[in-house]
Tab-separated table of C-alpha atoms in Angstrom:
chain	number	residue	atom	x	y	z
A	1	MET	CA	0.000	0.000	0.000
A	2	ASN	CA	2.774	2.391	0.920
A	3	THR	CA	4.682	1.477	-2.256
A	4	TYR	CA	1.574	2.201	-4.359
A	5	LYS	CA	1.111	5.584	-2.680
A	6	LYS	CA	4.747	6.502	-3.182
A	7	THR	CA	4.555	5.518	-6.850
A	8	THR	CA	1.351	7.501	-7.345
A	9	VAL	CA	2.809	10.551	-5.647
A	10	SER	CA	6.023	10.171	-7.645
A	11	ARG	CA	4.142	9.999	-10.952
A	12	ALA	CA	1.966	12.940	-9.981
A	13	GLY	CA	5.101	14.897	-9.140
A	14	ILE	CA	6.609	14.085	-12.513
A	15	ARG	CA	3.439	15.180	-14.285
A	16	LEU	CA	3.399	18.406	-12.284
A	17	ALA	CA	7.054	19.037	-13.089
A	18	VAL	CA	6.421	18.456	-16.788
A	19	LEU	CA	3.447	20.802	-16.754
A	20	LEU	CA	5.413	23.447	-14.883
A	21	GLY	CA	8.309	23.083	-17.296
A	22	TRP	CA	5.957	23.385	-20.254
A	23	GLY	CA	4.344	26.447	-18.697
A	24	LEU	CA	7.700	28.076	-18.085
A	25	ALA	CA	8.756	27.330	-21.647
A	26	CYS	CA	5.560	28.892	-22.961
A	27	GLY	CA	6.078	31.861	-20.675
A	28	SER	CA	9.597	32.324	-22.036
A	29	ALA	CA	8.333	32.146	-25.596
A	30	LEU	CA	5.624	34.675	-24.866
A	31	ALA	CA	8.126	36.927	-23.099
A	32	GLN	CA	10.405	37.204	-26.124
A	33	LEU	CA	10.672	40.703	-27.549
A	34	THR	CA	11.293	41.450	-31.213
A	35	ALA	CA	13.414	44.202	-32.731
A	36	MET	CA	13.681	45.343	-36.340
A	37	VAL	CA	16.686	47.167	-37.781
A	38	ALA	CA	15.430	48.901	-40.940
A	39	VAL	CA	18.134	50.122	-43.280
A	40	GLU	CA	17.910	52.534	-46.193
A	41	PRO	CA	19.382	50.913	-49.339
A	42	THR	CA	21.937	53.726	-49.289
A	43	ALA	CA	23.143	52.690	-45.838
A	44	ARG	CA	23.847	48.997	-46.347
A	45	LYS	CA	27.285	49.407	-44.815
A	46	ALA	CA	25.521	50.289	-41.584
A	47	ALA	CA	23.542	47.045	-41.790
A	48	HIS	CA	26.645	44.971	-42.454
A	49	SER	CA	28.419	46.535	-39.479
A	50	ILE	CA	25.697	45.437	-37.053
A	51	LEU	CA	26.696	42.252	-35.256
A	52	ARG	CA	23.396	40.532	-34.652
A	53	THR	CA	24.533	38.174	-31.902
A	54	ALA	CA	26.168	40.948	-29.876
A	55	ALA	CA	23.198	43.284	-30.389
A	56	GLU	CA	20.680	40.596	-29.390
A	57	SER	CA	22.722	39.720	-26.321
A	58	GLY	CA	22.992	43.351	-25.227
A	59	LEU	CA	19.306	44.074	-25.847
A	60	SER	CA	18.251	40.906	-24.023
A	61	LYS	CA	20.348	41.801	-21.001
A	62	ALA	CA	18.985	45.353	-20.970
A	63	ALA	CA	15.363	44.252	-21.371
A	64	GLY	CA	15.616	41.402	-18.886
A	65	GLN	CA	14.189	38.975	-21.459
A	66	THR	CA	15.127	37.459	-24.793
A	67	VAL	CA	15.176	39.859	-27.745
A	68	ALA	CA	15.187	38.515	-31.331
A	69	LEU	CA	16.630	40.989	-33.841
A	70	THR	CA	15.900	41.128	-37.576
A	71	THR	CA	17.488	43.339	-40.248
A	72	SER	CA	15.776	44.437	-43.479
A	73	ASP	CA	16.299	46.929	-46.296
A	74	ASP	CA	12.829	46.252	-47.749
A	75	LEU	CA	11.326	49.503	-46.517
A	76	ALA	CA	7.864	48.773	-47.918
A	77	ASP	CA	7.711	45.652	-45.753
A	78	VAL	CA	9.092	47.515	-42.735
A	79	MET	CA	6.521	50.294	-43.106
A	80	ARG	CA	3.757	47.689	-43.184
A	81	ALA	CA	5.184	46.310	-39.950
A	82	THR	CA	5.024	49.735	-38.281
A	83	ARG	CA	1.383	50.091	-39.283
A	84	SER	CA	0.526	46.727	-37.711
A	85	ALA	CA	2.871	47.210	-34.692
A	86	GLY	CA	4.738	44.112	-35.797
A	87	TYR	CA	7.818	44.558	-33.568
A	88	ASP	CA	8.457	45.759	-30.032
A	89	ILE	CA	11.441	47.880	-31.086
A	90	PHE	CA	12.151	49.644	-34.377
A	91	ILE	CA	15.640	50.916	-35.229
A	92	GLY	CA	15.506	52.699	-38.563
A	93	PRO	CA	15.388	55.885	-40.621
A	94	ALA	CA	13.116	58.791	-39.742
A	95	GLN	CA	10.085	57.704	-41.761
A	96	VAL	CA	10.000	54.324	-39.981
A	97	ALA	CA	10.063	55.986	-36.566
A	98	ALA	CA	7.542	58.617	-37.682
A	99	SER	CA	5.062	55.933	-38.717
A	100	ALA	CA	5.567	53.914	-35.515
A	101	LEU	CA	5.186	56.988	-33.289
A	102	GLN	CA	1.602	57.298	-34.512
A	103	ARG	CA	0.845	53.717	-33.499
A	104	GLY	CA	1.668	53.196	-29.861
A	105	TYR	CA	5.442	53.710	-29.761
A	106	GLU	CA	7.602	56.245	-27.949
A	107	LEU	CA	10.858	57.829	-29.067
A	108	VAL	CA	14.188	56.871	-27.528
A	109	GLY	CA	16.210	59.142	-29.817
A	110	ALA	CA	18.380	59.345	-32.939
A	111	THR	CA	21.993	58.458	-33.656
A	112	HIS	CA	22.950	61.398	-35.927
A	113	LYS	CA	22.182	65.069	-36.408
A	114	SER	CA	19.215	66.068	-38.533
A	115	ASP	CA	19.705	66.361	-42.295
A	116	LYS	CA	18.167	68.501	-44.992
A	117	TYR	CA	17.265	67.039	-48.383
A	118	LEU	CA	17.499	68.859	-51.698
A	119	LEU	CA	15.478	68.479	-54.864
A	120	VAL	CA	18.153	68.980	-57.526
A	121	GLY	CA	17.441	69.467	-61.227
A	122	LEU	CA	19.261	70.140	-64.462
A	123	ALA	CA	20.537	73.693	-64.890
A	124	GLN	CA	17.824	74.549	-67.437
A	125	ILE	CA	15.026	73.771	-64.915
A	126	ASP	CA	14.526	77.050	-63.074
A	127	ALA	CA	11.920	76.061	-60.442
A	128	VAL	CA	9.930	73.116	-59.078
A	129	PRO	CA	6.798	73.821	-61.204
A	130	ALA	CA	9.001	73.374	-64.271
A	131	MET	CA	9.418	69.733	-63.245
A	132	LYS	CA	6.059	68.957	-64.863
A	133	GLY	CA	6.585	66.398	-67.610
A	134	ARG	CA	10.149	65.694	-66.443
A	135	ARG	CA	11.940	62.532	-65.240
A	136	LEU	CA	12.743	61.996	-61.547
A	137	TYR	CA	15.297	59.534	-60.156
A	138	LEU	CA	14.603	58.118	-56.656
A	139	PRO	CA	15.398	55.109	-54.467
A	140	GLN	CA	12.594	52.667	-53.554
A	141	GLN	CA	9.120	54.012	-52.834
A	142	ASP	CA	9.308	53.984	-49.042
A	143	SER	CA	12.760	55.589	-48.876
A	144	ILE	CA	13.157	58.875	-46.983
A	145	TYR	CA	14.291	60.400	-50.288
A	146	THR	CA	10.934	59.555	-51.850
A	147	TYR	CA	9.087	61.055	-48.884
A	148	MET	CA	11.065	64.279	-49.293
A	149	ALA	CA	10.519	64.379	-53.061
A	150	ARG	CA	6.761	64.025	-52.704
A	151	GLY	CA	6.632	66.726	-50.053
A	152	MET	CA	8.657	69.231	-52.091
A	153	LEU	CA	6.618	68.541	-55.228
A	154	ASN	CA	3.344	68.880	-53.298
A	155	GLU	CA	4.417	72.272	-51.959
A	156	ALA	CA	4.693	73.405	-55.574
A	157	GLY	CA	1.294	71.938	-56.467
A	158	LEU	CA	2.701	68.916	-58.297
A	159	SER	CA	2.201	65.176	-57.888
A	160	PHE	CA	4.219	62.263	-59.183
A	161	GLN	CA	1.468	61.854	-61.752
A	162	ASP	CA	2.525	65.202	-63.269
A	163	LEU	CA	5.958	63.803	-64.101
A	164	ARG	CA	6.852	61.975	-67.279
A	165	ALA	CA	8.566	59.197	-65.339
A	166	VAL	CA	9.676	58.272	-61.828
A	167	GLN	CA	12.620	55.891	-61.906
A	168	TYR	CA	13.127	53.854	-58.738
A	169	GLU	CA	16.627	52.508	-58.138
A	170	LYS	CA	18.702	51.522	-55.109
A	171	PHE	CA	21.214	54.321	-54.581
A	172	PRO	CA	20.310	58.037	-54.487
A	173	GLN	CA	23.873	59.203	-55.122
A	174	ALA	CA	23.567	57.555	-58.538
A	175	GLY	CA	20.783	60.042	-59.270
A	176	LEU	CA	23.417	62.764	-59.611
A	177	THR	CA	25.239	60.595	-62.133
A	178	ALA	CA	21.947	60.104	-63.974
A	179	LEU	CA	21.704	63.891	-64.335
A	180	THR	CA	25.138	64.083	-65.941
A	181	LEU	CA	24.313	61.172	-68.264
A	182	GLY	CA	21.011	62.739	-69.304
A	183	THR	CA	18.911	59.767	-68.131
A	184	ALA	CA	17.097	61.831	-65.476
A	185	ASP	CA	16.113	65.491	-65.094
A	186	ALA	CA	16.043	65.675	-61.286
A	187	THR	CA	16.782	63.730	-58.125
A	188	VAL	CA	16.814	64.122	-54.337
A	189	VAL	CA	20.033	64.078	-52.294
A	190	ARG	CA	21.205	64.923	-48.793
A	191	GLU	CA	22.608	68.421	-48.376
A	192	ASP	CA	26.089	67.093	-47.508
A	193	ASP	CA	26.203	64.858	-50.609
A	194	TRP	CA	25.167	67.783	-52.799
A	195	ALA	CA	27.901	70.035	-51.393
A	196	GLU	CA	30.562	67.482	-52.297
A	197	TRP	CA	29.152	66.657	-55.747
A	198	SER	CA	28.418	70.229	-56.851
A	199	ALA	CA	31.971	71.283	-55.979
A	200	ALA	CA	33.245	68.646	-58.413
A	201	HIS	CA	30.549	69.391	-61.054
A	202	PRO	CA	30.007	73.177	-61.061
A	203	ASN	CA	26.967	74.466	-62.985
A	204	ALA	CA	25.832	70.925	-63.907
A	205	ALA	CA	22.644	71.188	-61.830
A	206	ARG	CA	20.820	73.505	-59.442
A	207	VAL	CA	18.891	73.256	-56.191
A	208	LEU	CA	15.154	73.557	-56.820
A	209	ALA	CA	13.901	73.068	-53.246
A	210	THR	CA	15.212	72.361	-49.753
A	211	SER	CA	13.427	70.351	-47.081
A	212	GLN	CA	13.036	71.115	-43.397
A	213	PRO	CA	15.415	69.199	-41.066
A	214	VAL	CA	14.857	65.444	-40.870
A	215	PRO	CA	16.220	63.222	-38.053
A	216	GLY	CA	19.426	61.603	-39.285
A	217	GLY	CA	20.937	58.142	-38.970
A	218	PHE	CA	18.911	55.594	-37.036
A	219	SER	CA	15.952	56.579	-34.879
A	220	VAL	CA	14.885	54.188	-32.112
A	221	VAL	CA	11.316	53.709	-30.891
A	222	VAL	CA	9.847	51.187	-28.430
A	223	LYS	CA	6.291	50.129	-27.683
A	224	LYS	CA	4.631	52.190	-24.991
A	225	ASP	CA	2.969	49.120	-23.490
A	226	LEU	CA	6.297	47.552	-22.500
A	227	PRO	CA	6.916	47.789	-18.740
A	228	ALA	CA	8.324	51.183	-17.756
A	229	ASP	CA	11.455	49.714	-16.189
A	230	ALA	CA	12.201	47.698	-19.348
A	231	ARG	CA	11.765	50.805	-21.512
A	232	ASN	CA	14.095	52.774	-19.258
A	233	ARG	CA	16.757	50.054	-19.330
A	234	LEU	CA	16.510	49.824	-23.124
A	235	ALA	CA	16.840	53.608	-23.436
A	236	GLN	CA	19.962	53.530	-21.264
A	237	TRP	CA	21.431	50.711	-23.349
A	238	PHE	CA	20.779	52.516	-26.645
A	239	GLY	CA	22.406	55.610	-25.191
A	240	ALA	CA	25.681	53.759	-24.700
A	241	THR	CA	25.659	50.839	-27.118
A	242	PRO	CA	28.847	48.759	-26.885
A	243	PRO	CA	31.091	49.172	-29.979
A	244	ALA	CA	30.977	45.387	-30.444
A	245	THR	CA	27.320	45.608	-31.519
A	246	GLY	CA	28.012	47.848	-34.505
A	247	LEU	CA	25.057	50.039	-33.504
A	248	PRO	CA	25.913	53.726	-33.020
A	249	PRO	CA	24.755	55.188	-29.694
A	250	VAL	CA	21.553	57.197	-29.529
A	251	ALA	CA	22.961	60.581	-28.615
A	252	LEU	CA	20.243	62.979	-29.809
A	253	ARG	CA	16.526	63.495	-29.255
A	254	PRO	CA	15.044	65.366	-32.236
A	255	GLU	CA	11.946	67.503	-31.789
A	256	ALA	CA	8.648	65.649	-32.173
A	257	THR	CA	7.721	68.134	-34.889
A	258	GLU	CA	10.480	66.732	-37.113
A	259	TYR	CA	8.894	63.274	-37.016
A	260	ARG	CA	5.379	64.648	-37.474
A	261	ARG	CA	6.594	66.547	-40.525
A	262	VAL	CA	8.041	63.362	-42.008
A	263	ALA	CA	4.804	61.485	-41.332
A	264	GLU	CA	2.805	64.197	-43.086
A	265	LEU	CA	5.108	63.925	-46.091
A	266	GLY	CA	4.411	60.196	-46.184
A	267	LEU	CA	2.344	58.571	-48.866
A	268	PHE	CA	-1.090	59.232	-47.399
A	269	THR	CA	-4.155	58.311	-49.381
A	270	PRO	CA	-6.548	61.069	-50.520
A	271	THR	CA	-9.547	61.792	-48.308
A	272	SER	CA	-12.042	60.835	-51.015
A	273	LEU	CA	-12.350	58.513	-54.009
A	274	PRO	CA	-14.711	59.387	-56.896
A	275	GLY	CA	-17.314	56.671	-57.516
A	276	VAL	CA	-16.672	55.099	-54.101
A	277	SER	CA	-18.234	55.955	-50.729
A	278	ARG	CA	-15.789	56.592	-47.904
A	279	ILE	CA	-17.147	55.376	-44.556
A	280	THR	CA	-16.193	55.226	-40.895
A	281	ALA	CA	-15.718	52.050	-38.865
A	282	ARG	CA	-19.144	52.494	-37.234
A	283	GLU	CA	-20.786	52.960	-40.628
A	284	ALA	CA	-19.015	49.850	-41.911
A	285	GLN	CA	-20.336	47.844	-38.959
A	286	THR	CA	-23.872	49.045	-39.701
A	287	LEU	CA	-23.550	48.069	-43.376
A	288	ILE	CA	-22.354	44.607	-42.397
A	289	GLN	CA	-25.129	44.047	-39.869
A	290	ALA	CA	-28.037	45.682	-41.723
A	291	GLN	CA	-27.247	44.961	-45.365
A	292	GLY	CA	-24.956	41.956	-45.234
A	293	ALA	CA	-22.020	43.864	-46.712
A	294	THR	CA	-18.787	41.958	-47.268
A	295	LEU	CA	-15.665	43.497	-45.745
A	296	VAL	CA	-12.566	42.637	-47.770
A	297	ASP	CA	-9.156	42.806	-46.082
A	298	THR	CA	-6.559	43.626	-48.763
A	299	ARG	CA	-3.418	43.317	-46.601
A	300	THR	CA	-0.867	40.498	-46.634
A	301	GLU	CA	-1.799	37.022	-45.442
A	302	LYS	CA	0.589	37.354	-42.483
A	303	GLU	CA	-1.131	40.558	-41.336
A	304	PHE	CA	-4.580	39.044	-41.872
A	305	LYS	CA	-3.786	35.992	-39.758
A	306	ALA	CA	-2.213	38.069	-36.983
A	307	LYS	CA	-5.206	40.375	-36.460
A	308	ARG	CA	-8.225	41.322	-38.525
A	309	ILE	CA	-11.710	42.810	-38.379
A	310	ARG	CA	-14.078	40.101	-37.202
A	311	GLY	CA	-15.839	38.521	-40.162
A	312	ALA	CA	-13.533	40.061	-42.790
A	313	VAL	CA	-12.618	37.989	-45.841
A	314	PHE	CA	-9.094	37.908	-47.212
A	315	ALA	CA	-8.170	39.069	-50.715
A	316	ALA	CA	-4.615	40.404	-50.941
A	317	TYR	CA	-3.957	43.394	-53.161
A	318	VAL	CA	-0.428	42.844	-54.484
A	319	GLU	CA	0.839	46.365	-55.035
A	320	LYS	CA	3.608	47.339	-57.452
A	321	SER	CA	2.244	50.583	-58.884
A	322	LEU	CA	2.932	54.059	-57.527
A	323	LYS	CA	1.255	55.091	-54.294
A	324	ASP	CA	-0.579	57.809	-56.164
A	325	VAL	CA	-4.082	58.683	-57.342
A	326	ALA	CA	-2.819	58.067	-60.877
A	327	PHE	CA	-1.601	54.530	-60.112
A	328	ASN	CA	-1.495	51.991	-62.936
A	329	ALA	CA	-3.718	49.081	-61.871
A	330	ALA	CA	-2.259	46.929	-64.650
A	331	GLN	CA	1.003	46.809	-62.689
A	332	ASP	CA	-0.777	45.351	-59.658
A	333	ASP	CA	-2.336	41.950	-58.970
A	334	PHE	CA	-5.827	41.771	-57.530
A	335	GLN	CA	-6.943	38.418	-58.943
A	336	ALA	CA	-7.853	37.435	-55.396
A	337	LEU	CA	-11.025	39.527	-55.689
A	338	ASP	CA	-12.336	37.380	-58.549
A	339	LYS	CA	-11.639	34.225	-56.546
A	340	LEU	CA	-13.737	35.179	-53.519
A	341	PRO	CA	-16.626	32.672	-53.350
A	342	GLY	CA	-20.163	34.013	-53.456
A	343	LEU	CA	-19.216	37.674	-53.859
A	344	ASP	CA	-22.209	39.428	-55.453
A	345	LYS	CA	-21.454	42.578	-57.469
A	346	ALA	CA	-24.929	43.880	-56.677
A	347	LYS	CA	-24.368	43.800	-52.914
A	348	PRO	CA	-22.289	46.261	-50.875
A	349	VAL	CA	-18.597	45.506	-50.491
A	350	ILE	CA	-16.175	47.327	-48.184
A	351	PHE	CA	-12.402	47.471	-48.671
A	352	ALA	CA	-9.972	48.025	-45.802
A	353	CYS	CA	-6.282	47.704	-44.975
A	354	ASN	CA	-3.921	49.394	-42.489
A	355	GLY	CA	-5.241	52.938	-42.312
A	356	ALA	CA	-4.735	56.235	-44.118
A	357	GLU	CA	-1.155	55.422	-45.134
A	358	CYS	CA	-2.128	52.127	-46.785
A	359	TRP	CA	-3.000	52.445	-50.466
A	360	LYS	CA	-4.129	48.855	-50.997
A	361	SER	CA	-7.769	49.380	-50.004
A	362	TYR	CA	-7.927	52.644	-51.964
A	363	LYS	CA	-6.692	50.879	-55.098
A	364	ALA	CA	-8.846	47.809	-54.472
A	365	ALA	CA	-12.000	49.931	-54.142
A	366	LYS	CA	-11.217	51.764	-57.373
A	367	VAL	CA	-10.528	48.498	-59.215
A	368	ALA	CA	-13.757	46.952	-57.882
A	369	ALA	CA	-15.791	49.940	-59.074
A	370	ALA	CA	-14.190	49.594	-62.510
A	371	LYS	CA	-15.104	45.878	-62.519
A	372	GLY	CA	-18.797	46.714	-62.135
A	373	PHE	CA	-19.433	46.382	-58.407
A	374	LYS	CA	-22.488	48.527	-57.722
A	375	SER	CA	-22.006	49.534	-54.075
A	376	VAL	CA	-18.335	50.020	-53.247
A	377	TYR	CA	-17.241	51.416	-49.877
A	378	TRP	CA	-13.818	52.404	-48.615
A	379	LEU	CA	-12.912	52.178	-44.931
A	380	ARG	CA	-9.957	54.559	-45.131
A	381	GLY	CA	-9.126	54.173	-41.424
A	382	GLY	CA	-8.935	50.401	-41.862
A	383	LEU	CA	-8.105	48.057	-39.019
A	384	PRO	CA	-6.498	50.805	-36.841
A	385	GLU	CA	-9.733	52.867	-36.824
A	386	TRP	CA	-11.895	49.778	-36.290
A	387	ASP	CA	-9.728	48.679	-33.366
A	388	ALA	CA	-9.544	52.171	-31.843
A	389	THR	CA	-13.344	52.403	-32.000
A	390	GLY	CA	-13.564	49.279	-29.846
A	391	LEU	CA	-15.171	47.094	-32.500
A	392	PRO	CA	-14.486	43.323	-32.447
A	393	THR	CA	-11.357	41.807	-34.002
A	394	GLU	CA	-10.037	38.252	-34.291
A	395	GLY	CA	-6.876	36.347	-35.155
A	396	GLY	CA	-3.504	36.056	-33.501
């Protein structure tokens, strides 16, 4: 009898230990923080100098829990991650921080002094309005250079659609070479790069516009909902990063207005779309409940699975065209819309994505209207507005 009891107790203890071990393992997995280092294509040397193991080790020690670090120079993907709060920490150029600061993050600081950006054109172009019908050389669409270009053109009443061509390449310094070769009429460069190049190429080009200061180097932001002590320890670590990590220390704290300015220069969608009804999250909920409207989520599958509006259906809008009202839908892929089962063109359909900065739902709504859908609605605020309104979500 005693042997049986001992065996039973022993087995129960083993089961308890296993369960506790499993629980601790799950707790550790849940406790892991994630960090993204976003690098402009022009700053790849900075990415290569970052020693991931050393940086992860230092961040983990500072945070008091495991930190997994990822590096990317795909700025379009990184910007999507800021809109969906995909990482606990973002280390990246100003536009990445500016987007995250609008979505539940707080600023730690920046690693370099603020820069100004110049719109530079051929000598015969006397002012920004004369850029109409001209060719512009830029890095990828979500680069800080592209943000600056759009802002400076907008101030002169121009859009990318007013240009003959916008050529997207990897390195902005090559835009100056494109001017000398006659393959582009204008480009955007940092003020320091222009000073060096113009001294070597006098009278080859002229400055058409100059931006306001933009935070330089890397900016660091962390989620506000992290424990206060963890955020403070991380801020202290970033302020004195060990040289072995390859990350420069965060020595400056730019004014919040500099980040707001960058965010405003970002590729925001228009406030209206001809032929399509723009609606709020509450109005979308009413349409779904009262008229059986279908809400189509046009984001990536990863974003959809992580968190979505309850009841939304998934149809990814694969975007390659310009983030502009004059986008070329033929460059994009929205075959997913035609594959949605039971979608009736006579019934209301609502398109949504990641808020005012996300062009996918704007483009999807316009394409749907062109395909003959009779009642097309656009939830410009997307998932962020729906969530902020307190309406139900699912996934994750």
